[in-house]
């Protein structure tokens, strides 16, 4: 049995997971999702993944089995709580779409 994976947020940390999932024998499909079109295009080309989505709403409407969402951390203390709240809100949205979510970093 194999699964499909959607990578939500493919910044500096998130892109490390892409190659791991590409090499995993039980992953048959990978989709990428990021708000930044330039980063989405770059990773799509670099990892040869054609299925891309510009936002969370779009990828949640697909039949992807599981989403891996990079938890947000920030070096600037005054923005950390606001960004973590946004990350929590987005994660809750994913769960409400009946899609499994993995947050690789607390």
Short mmCIF file of C-alpha atoms in Angstrom, two decimals:
data_model
loop_
_atom_site.label_atom_id
_atom_site.label_comp_id
_atom_site.label_asym_id
_atom_site.label_seq_id
_atom_site.Cartn_x
_atom_site.Cartn_y
_atom_site.Cartn_z
CA UNK A 1 0.00 0.00 0.00
CA UNK A 2 1.37 3.40 -0.87
CA UNK A 3 0.29 6.92 -0.01
CA UNK A 4 0.30 10.38 -1.51
CA UNK A 5 2.00 13.22 0.34
CA UNK A 6 1.44 16.96 0.14
CA UNK A 7 4.26 19.18 1.35
CA UNK A 8 2.80 22.40 2.77
CA UNK A 9 5.47 25.07 3.16
CA UNK A 10 8.64 24.30 1.28
CA UNK A 11 11.02 26.85 2.68
CA UNK A 12 14.52 26.13 3.88
CA UNK A 13 13.51 23.33 6.27
CA UNK A 14 10.55 21.87 4.39
CA UNK A 15 12.48 21.13 1.22
CA UNK A 16 14.70 18.65 3.09
CA UNK A 17 11.73 16.31 3.35
CA UNK A 18 10.95 16.33 -0.37
CA UNK A 19 13.87 14.14 -1.43
CA UNK A 20 13.25 11.76 1.47
CA UNK A 21 9.65 11.25 0.38
CA UNK A 22 10.69 10.89 -3.28
CA UNK A 23 13.00 8.04 -2.31
CA UNK A 24 10.51 6.30 0.00
CA UNK A 25 9.10 3.13 -1.57
CA UNK A 26 5.65 3.64 -0.05
CA UNK A 27 5.08 7.15 -1.44
CA UNK A 28 3.59 7.11 -4.94
CA UNK A 29 2.75 10.80 -5.34
CA UNK A 30 4.07 14.09 -3.99
CA UNK A 31 2.49 17.51 -4.33
CA UNK A 32 3.99 20.83 -3.27
CA UNK A 33 2.20 23.79 -1.73
CA UNK A 34 3.62 27.21 -0.88
CA UNK A 35 2.34 30.77 -0.90
CA UNK A 36 5.45 32.03 -2.67
CA UNK A 37 5.16 31.29 -6.40
CA UNK A 38 8.90 31.68 -6.96
CA UNK A 39 9.77 29.09 -4.31
CA UNK A 40 7.06 26.75 -5.60
CA UNK A 41 8.41 26.96 -9.15
CA UNK A 42 12.00 26.49 -7.98
CA UNK A 43 11.25 23.36 -5.93
CA UNK A 44 8.95 21.96 -8.59
CA UNK A 45 11.77 22.17 -11.11
CA UNK A 46 14.54 21.05 -8.72
CA UNK A 47 12.69 17.95 -7.52
CA UNK A 48 10.80 17.28 -10.77
CA UNK A 49 7.35 17.49 -9.19
CA UNK A 50 4.62 18.83 -11.44
CA UNK A 51 1.71 18.88 -8.98
CA UNK A 52 1.78 22.22 -7.17
CA UNK A 53 -0.72 24.34 -5.26
CA UNK A 54 -0.54 28.04 -4.35
CA UNK A 55 -2.39 27.74 -1.04
CA UNK A 56 -3.82 25.58 1.67
CA UNK A 57 -7.39 25.78 0.39
CA UNK A 58 -6.38 24.31 -2.96
CA UNK A 59 -4.31 21.38 -1.68
CA UNK A 60 -6.97 20.45 0.89
CA UNK A 61 -9.50 19.99 -1.93
CA UNK A 62 -7.40 17.22 -3.50
CA UNK A 63 -7.42 13.48 -2.78
CA UNK A 64 -3.94 13.56 -1.22
CA UNK A 65 -3.69 11.13 1.70
CA UNK A 66 -1.51 13.15 4.09
CA UNK A 67 -0.08 16.63 4.42
CA UNK A 68 3.27 17.44 5.97
CA UNK A 69 3.18 20.96 7.25
CA UNK A 70 6.34 22.63 8.41
CA UNK A 71 5.82 24.15 11.84
CA UNK A 72 6.86 27.77 11.91
CA UNK A 73 9.71 29.01 14.02
CA UNK A 74 11.17 32.47 13.84
CA UNK A 75 14.33 34.04 15.14
CA UNK A 76 12.58 37.34 15.93
CA UNK A 77 10.90 36.96 19.34
CA UNK A 78 8.19 39.56 18.80
CA UNK A 79 6.83 37.63 15.80
CA UNK A 80 7.06 34.10 17.19
CA UNK A 81 3.70 33.92 18.96
CA UNK A 82 1.81 35.48 16.07
CA UNK A 83 3.39 33.07 13.58
CA UNK A 84 2.82 30.06 15.83
CA UNK A 85 -0.83 31.02 16.16
CA UNK A 86 -1.07 31.20 12.35
CA UNK A 87 0.61 27.79 12.07
CA UNK A 88 -1.84 26.34 14.60
CA UNK A 89 -4.83 27.85 12.77
CA UNK A 90 -3.66 26.42 9.45
CA UNK A 91 -3.03 23.01 11.01
CA UNK A 92 -6.50 23.00 12.55
CA UNK A 93 -7.97 23.87 9.13
CA UNK A 94 -6.19 20.85 7.62
CA UNK A 95 -7.50 18.52 10.32
CA UNK A 96 -11.04 19.80 9.75
CA UNK A 97 -10.68 18.79 6.09
CA UNK A 98 -10.32 15.17 7.28
CA UNK A 99 -6.74 15.03 6.08
CA UNK A 100 -3.91 13.57 8.14
CA UNK A 101 -1.25 16.10 9.10
CA UNK A 102 2.31 15.67 10.27
CA UNK A 103 4.09 18.56 11.98
CA UNK A 104 7.74 17.53 11.92
CA UNK A 105 8.93 20.19 14.36
CA UNK A 106 7.17 21.18 17.62
#
